[in-house]
Amino acid sequence: MEKQQKGFVQYIAQGSLVKQILIGLILGILLAWLAPSTAKSVELLGTLFVGALKAVAPVLVWVLVMSSIANHKAGQKSNIRPILFLYLIGTFLAAVVAVIGSMLFPSTLTLVTNETQMSPPENIIEVIEGVLLNVVANPIDAILKGNYVGILAWSIGLGVALRHANESTKALIQDLSGAVTQVVRVVIRLAPIGIFGLVSSTIATTGFEALLSYVHLLTVLIGCMIIVALVINPLIVYWKIRRNPYPLVFGCLRESGVTAFFTRSSAANIPVNMAMCRRMNLDEDTYSVSIPLGATINMAGAAVTITVLTLATVNTLGMAVDIPTAILLSVVSVIAACGSSGVAGGSLLLIPLACSMFGITNEIAMQVVAVGLIIGVLQDSAETGLNSSTDVLFTAAACQAEDARIMSDQLAQR
């Protein structure tokens, strides 16, 4: 009996996290189906898990980025620049896919009349201004509020300054980074329990009845995201690593995308992505910066959401969209998506900004935001899963491409 208990504890602590999450998912669905009232009561498990991730993620980003830069050796190459390029081109192509999907399968909306208290940005300048204000935010306030733009700015600044510190100071920062990482690993092992609580309570509370009237819109939205995940991203990765990209793509979707789908927070999924990069033996100097940066600016899913809902509004109002306007919308969606992390409400609140291109009033645009909130159970989950899995996918692709280049150079020298 004691041996069985030890075996069970060892499985929980060291077994396949993906399999455990799958078990939690199935049990959550079964509980919501068989005992809805009980399922609602386990919501606390999911709330605690997401809360733990959100609590530890800002500290993790702060310490890891600062430690990585402070301990970076002169002449040691990192791959941040090519990863930034992959983030940008991936987000733009996602917007293009959304434009094509919306034109091939145009959606219309039954605009609701509920008033909402949210205040969206009115133009691109306001979005950029919000991002810049987040950069210069008080560092403690940035950590408390999960302002990752501010956290990145301060951790990069302190990391650069600490490059000139004593070796003992750098070692202390490195040890602190290791300690925070250990705490994060413990939190991640609780993912199956958290996802069990999230899934069971969500299905028991909302079901899918509220989504039936928006099936076509959801199909276009999620269909575009699937195309980006399974066609566009693999093409980008193949261009980078020159070999079959799908093992890497499916691995990132399975280990990062599934967790992000249920937590619905790219920031909360940062520890999961960090752990995956570590298991793949990627360069820590690279992923400790690129993963939190990706959670801030790599927003392919957000670009799809902004573009599809904007064009659905345009179709509803009977407006015509030509090719130049569609291209401009893609560019605006990329800029808005990159700034969505610095705006309360995420990608949905950037929809009025894109709608303003077509002269659509704020009153109508905010009704579209309300529609987005109704379908948010699936839309936001799929969007976050795409965003977060792409962060680790592009980081891995850039690191593997650099490793292949170094190996090729070494062979050529022989």
Coordinates of N, CA and C in Angstrom, one line a residue, residues 59-184:
V59 N 7.0 38.2 -11.4 CA 8.2 38.1 -10.7 C 9.2 37.2 -11.5
L60 N 8.7 36.2 -12.1 CA 9.5 35.3 -13.0 C 10.1 36.1 -14.1
V61 N 9.3 36.9 -14.8 CA 9.8 37.7 -15.9 C 10.8 38.7 -15.5
W62 N 10.5 39.4 -14.4 CA 11.4 40.4 -13.8 C 12.8 39.8 -13.6
V63 N 12.8 38.7 -12.8 CA 14.1 38.1 -12.3 C 14.8 37.4 -13.5
L64 N 14.1 36.7 -14.3 CA 14.8 35.9 -15.4 C 15.4 36.9 -16.5
V65 N 14.7 37.9 -16.9 CA 15.2 38.8 -17.9 C 16.4 39.6 -17.3
M66 N 16.2 40.1 -16.1 CA 17.3 40.8 -15.5 C 18.5 39.9 -15.3
S67 N 18.4 38.7 -14.8 CA 19.5 37.8 -14.6 C 20.1 37.4 -15.9
S68 N 19.3 37.2 -17.0 CA 19.9 36.8 -18.3 C 20.7 37.9 -18.9
I69 N 20.3 39.1 -18.8 CA 21.1 40.2 -19.4 C 22.3 40.5 -18.5
A70 N 22.1 40.5 -17.2 CA 23.2 40.8 -16.3 C 24.4 39.8 -16.4
N71 N 24.0 38.5 -16.7 CA 25.0 37.5 -16.7 C 25.4 37.1 -18.2
H72 N 24.9 37.9 -19.1 CA 25.2 37.7 -20.5 C 26.7 38.0 -20.8
K73 N 27.5 37.0 -21.3 CA 28.9 37.2 -21.6 C 29.1 38.0 -22.9
A74 N 30.1 38.9 -22.8 CA 30.4 39.7 -24.0 C 30.7 38.8 -25.2
G75 N 30.2 39.1 -26.3 CA 30.4 38.3 -27.5 C 29.5 37.0 -27.6
Q76 N 28.8 36.7 -26.6 CA 27.8 35.6 -26.7 C 26.6 36.0 -27.5
K77 N 26.3 35.3 -28.5 CA 25.2 35.6 -29.4 C 23.9 35.2 -28.9
S78 N 22.9 36.1 -29.0 CA 21.5 35.7 -28.7 C 20.7 35.9 -30.0
N79 N 19.5 35.3 -30.0 CA 18.7 35.3 -31.3 C 17.4 36.2 -31.2
I80 N 17.5 37.2 -30.4 CA 16.3 38.1 -30.2 C 15.9 38.7 -31.5
R81 N 16.8 39.2 -32.3 CA 16.4 40.0 -33.5 C 15.7 39.1 -34.5
P82 N 16.1 37.9 -34.8 CA 15.3 37.1 -35.8 C 14.0 36.7 -35.2
I83 N 13.9 36.5 -33.8 CA 12.7 36.1 -33.2 C 11.7 37.3 -33.3
L84 N 12.1 38.5 -33.1 CA 11.3 39.7 -33.3 C 10.7 39.7 -34.7
F85 N 11.6 39.4 -35.7 CA 11.1 39.4 -37.1 C 10.0 38.4 -37.3
L86 N 10.2 37.2 -36.7 CA 9.2 36.1 -36.8 C 7.9 36.5 -36.2
Y87 N 8.0 37.2 -35.0 CA 6.8 37.7 -34.3 C 6.0 38.6 -35.3
L88 N 6.7 39.6 -35.9 CA 6.1 40.6 -36.7 C 5.5 40.0 -37.9
I89 N 6.2 39.2 -38.7 CA 5.7 38.6 -39.9 C 4.6 37.6 -39.6
G90 N 4.7 36.9 -38.5 CA 3.6 36.0 -38.1 C 2.3 36.7 -37.8
T91 N 2.4 37.8 -37.1 CA 1.2 38.6 -36.8 C 0.6 39.2 -38.0
F92 N 1.4 39.7 -38.9 CA 0.9 40.3 -40.1 C 0.2 39.3 -41.0
L93 N 0.8 38.1 -41.2 CA 0.2 37.1 -42.0 C -1.1 36.5 -41.4
A94 N -1.2 36.5 -40.1 CA -2.4 36.1 -39.4 C -3.5 37.1 -39.8
A95 N -3.2 38.4 -39.8 CA -4.2 39.4 -40.2 C -4.6 39.2 -41.6
V96 N -3.7 38.9 -42.5 CA -4.0 38.7 -43.9 C -4.9 37.4 -44.1
V97 N -4.6 36.4 -43.3 CA -5.5 35.2 -43.4 C -6.9 35.5 -42.9
A98 N -7.0 36.4 -41.9 CA -8.3 36.8 -41.4 C -9.1 37.6 -42.4
V99 N -8.4 38.5 -43.2 CA -9.0 39.3 -44.2 C -9.6 38.3 -45.3
I100 N -8.7 37.4 -45.7 CA -9.1 36.4 -46.8 C -10.3 35.6 -46.3
G101 N -10.2 35.1 -45.1 CA -11.3 34.2 -44.5 C -12.6 35.0 -44.4
S102 N -12.5 36.3 -44.0 CA -13.7 37.1 -43.9 C -14.4 37.4 -45.2
M103 N -13.5 37.5 -46.3 CA -14.0 37.8 -47.6 C -14.6 36.6 -48.3
L104 N -14.0 35.4 -48.0 CA -14.6 34.2 -48.6 C -15.8 33.7 -47.9
F105 N -15.9 33.9 -46.6 CA -17.1 33.5 -45.8 C -17.5 34.7 -44.9
P106 N -18.2 35.7 -45.6 CA -18.5 36.9 -44.8 C -19.5 36.7 -43.7
S107 N -19.3 37.3 -42.6 CA -20.1 37.1 -41.4 C -20.9 38.4 -41.2
T108 N -22.1 38.3 -40.6 CA -22.9 39.4 -40.2 C -23.3 39.3 -38.8
L109 N -23.6 40.4 -38.1 CA -23.9 40.4 -36.7 C -25.3 40.9 -36.4
T110 N -25.9 40.4 -35.4 CA -27.1 41.0 -34.9 C -26.6 41.9 -33.7
L111 N -26.4 43.2 -34.0 CA -25.8 44.1 -33.0 C -26.7 44.3 -31.9
V112 N -26.1 44.1 -30.7 CA -26.9 44.3 -29.5 C -26.9 45.7 -29.0
T113 N -27.8 46.0 -28.1 CA -27.9 47.4 -27.6 C -27.4 47.7 -26.2
N114 N -26.8 46.6 -25.6 CA -26.4 46.8 -24.2 C -25.3 47.9 -24.2
E115 N -25.4 48.7 -23.2 CA -24.3 49.7 -23.0 C -23.2 49.1 -22.2
T116 N -22.0 49.5 -22.5 CA -20.8 49.0 -21.8 C -20.0 50.2 -21.3
Q117 N -19.4 50.0 -20.1 CA -18.7 51.0 -19.5 C -17.2 51.1 -19.9
M118 N -16.8 50.2 -20.8 CA -15.3 50.2 -21.2 C -15.1 51.4 -22.1
S119 N -13.8 51.9 -22.0 CA -13.4 53.1 -22.9 C -12.3 52.6 -23.8
P120 N -12.6 52.4 -25.1 CA -11.6 52.0 -26.0 C -10.7 53.1 -26.4
P121 N -9.5 52.8 -27.0 CA -8.7 53.9 -27.5 C -9.3 54.4 -28.8
E122 N -9.1 55.7 -29.1 CA -9.8 56.3 -30.3 C -8.9 56.3 -31.5
N123 N -7.6 56.2 -31.4 CA -6.7 56.2 -32.5 C -5.4 55.5 -32.2
I124 N -4.5 55.3 -33.2 CA -3.3 54.6 -33.1 C -2.4 55.4 -32.1
I125 N -2.4 56.7 -32.2 CA -1.6 57.5 -31.3 C -1.9 57.2 -29.8
E126 N -3.2 57.0 -29.5 CA -3.6 56.7 -28.1 C -3.1 55.4 -27.7
V127 N -3.1 54.4 -28.6 CA -2.5 53.1 -28.3 C -1.0 53.2 -28.0
I128 N -0.3 53.9 -28.9 CA 1.2 54.0 -28.7 C 1.4 54.8 -27.4
E129 N 0.6 55.8 -27.1 CA 0.8 56.6 -25.9 C 0.6 55.7 -24.7
G130 N -0.4 54.8 -24.7 CA -0.6 53.9 -23.6 C 0.5 53.0 -23.4
V131 N 1.1 52.5 -24.5 CA 2.3 51.6 -24.4 C 3.5 52.3 -23.7
L132 N 3.7 53.6 -24.2 CA 4.8 54.3 -23.7 C 4.7 54.7 -22.2
L133 N 3.4 55.0 -21.8 CA 3.2 55.2 -20.4 C 3.4 54.0 -19.5
N134 N 3.1 52.8 -20.1 CA 3.4 51.6 -19.4 C 4.9 51.3 -19.3
V135 N 5.7 51.8 -20.2 CA 7.1 51.6 -20.2 C 7.7 52.3 -19.0
V136 N 7.2 53.5 -18.7 CA 7.8 54.4 -17.6 C 7.0 54.2 -16.3
A137 N 6.2 53.2 -16.2 CA 5.4 53.0 -15.0 C 6.3 52.6 -13.8
N138 N 5.8 52.9 -12.6 CA 6.6 52.5 -11.4 C 6.8 51.0 -11.4
P139 N 8.0 50.5 -11.2 CA 8.3 49.1 -11.3 C 7.5 48.2 -10.4
I140 N 7.3 48.7 -9.1 CA 6.5 47.9 -8.2 C 5.0 47.9 -8.6
D141 N 4.5 49.0 -9.1 CA 3.2 49.0 -9.6 C 3.0 48.1 -10.8
A142 N 4.1 48.1 -11.7 CA 4.0 47.3 -12.9 C 3.9 45.8 -12.5
I143 N 4.6 45.4 -11.5 CA 4.6 44.0 -11.0 C 3.2 43.7 -10.4
L144 N 2.7 44.6 -9.6 CA 1.4 44.4 -8.9 C 0.3 44.3 -9.9
K145 N 0.3 45.1 -11.0 CA -0.7 45.1 -12.0 C -0.5 44.2 -13.2
G146 N 0.6 43.5 -13.2 CA 0.9 42.7 -14.4 C 1.1 43.5 -15.6
N147 N 1.8 44.6 -15.5 CA 2.1 45.5 -16.7 C 3.4 45.0 -17.3
Y148 N 3.3 44.1 -18.2 CA 4.5 43.4 -18.7 C 5.4 44.3 -19.6
V149 N 4.8 45.3 -20.2 CA 5.6 46.3 -20.9 C 6.6 47.0 -19.9
G150 N 6.0 47.5 -18.8 CA 6.8 48.1 -17.8 C 7.8 47.2 -17.1
I151 N 7.4 45.9 -16.9 CA 8.3 44.9 -16.2 C 9.5 44.7 -17.2
L152 N 9.2 44.5 -18.5 CA 10.3 44.3 -19.4 C 11.3 45.5 -19.5
A153 N 10.7 46.7 -19.5 CA 11.5 47.9 -19.6 C 12.5 48.0 -18.4
W154 N 11.9 47.8 -17.2 CA 12.7 47.9 -16.0 C 13.7 46.7 -15.8
S155 N 13.3 45.5 -16.2 CA 14.2 44.4 -16.0 C 15.4 44.5 -17.0
I156 N 15.1 44.9 -18.2 CA 16.1 45.1 -19.2 C 17.1 46.2 -18.8
G157 N 16.5 47.4 -18.3 CA 17.4 48.5 -17.8 C 18.3 48.0 -16.6
L158 N 17.7 47.3 -15.7 CA 18.5 46.9 -14.5 C 19.5 45.8 -14.9
G159 N 19.1 44.9 -15.9 CA 20.0 43.9 -16.3 C 21.2 44.5 -17.0
V160 N 21.0 45.5 -17.8 CA 22.2 46.2 -18.5 C 23.0 46.9 -17.4
A161 N 22.4 47.5 -16.5 CA 23.2 48.2 -15.4 C 24.0 47.2 -14.6
L162 N 23.4 46.1 -14.3 CA 24.1 45.1 -13.4 C 25.1 44.3 -14.2
R163 N 25.3 44.5 -15.5 CA 26.4 43.8 -16.2 C 27.7 44.3 -15.7
H164 N 27.7 45.4 -15.0 CA 29.0 46.0 -14.5 C 29.1 45.7 -13.0
A165 N 28.2 44.9 -12.4 CA 28.2 44.7 -11.0 C 29.3 43.6 -10.7
N166 N 29.6 43.4 -9.4 CA 30.5 42.4 -8.9 C 30.0 41.0 -9.3
E167 N 30.9 40.0 -9.4 CA 30.5 38.7 -9.8 C 29.6 38.1 -8.7
S168 N 29.8 38.4 -7.4 CA 29.0 37.9 -6.3 C 27.6 38.4 -6.5
T169 N 27.4 39.7 -6.9 CA 26.0 40.2 -7.1 C 25.3 39.5 -8.2
K170 N 26.1 39.2 -9.3 CA 25.5 38.5 -10.4 C 25.1 37.1 -10.0
A171 N 26.0 36.5 -9.2 CA 25.7 35.1 -8.7 C 24.4 35.1 -7.9
L172 N 24.3 36.1 -7.0 CA 23.1 36.2 -6.2 C 21.8 36.3 -7.1
I173 N 21.9 37.2 -8.1 CA 20.7 37.3 -9.0 C 20.4 36.0 -9.7
Q174 N 21.5 35.3 -10.1 CA 21.3 34.0 -10.7 C 20.6 33.0 -9.8
D175 N 21.1 33.0 -8.5 CA 20.5 32.1 -7.5 C 19.0 32.4 -7.3
L176 N 18.7 33.7 -7.3 CA 17.3 34.2 -7.1 C 16.5 33.7 -8.3
S177 N 17.0 33.8 -9.5 CA 16.4 33.3 -10.7 C 16.0 31.8 -10.6
G178 N 17.0 31.0 -10.1 CA 16.8 29.6 -9.9 C 15.7 29.3 -8.9
A179 N 15.7 30.1 -7.8 CA 14.7 29.9 -6.7 C 13.3 30.2 -7.2
V180 N 13.1 31.3 -8.0 CA 11.8 31.6 -8.5 C 11.4 30.5 -9.5
T181 N 12.3 30.0 -10.3 CA 12.0 29.0 -11.3 C 11.5 27.7 -10.6
Q182 N 12.1 27.4 -9.5 CA 11.6 26.2 -8.7 C 10.2 26.4 -8.2
V183 N 9.9 27.6 -7.7 CA 8.5 27.9 -7.3 C 7.5 27.7 -8.5
V184 N 8.0 28.2 -9.6 CA 7.1 28.1 -10.8 C 6.9 26.6 -11.2

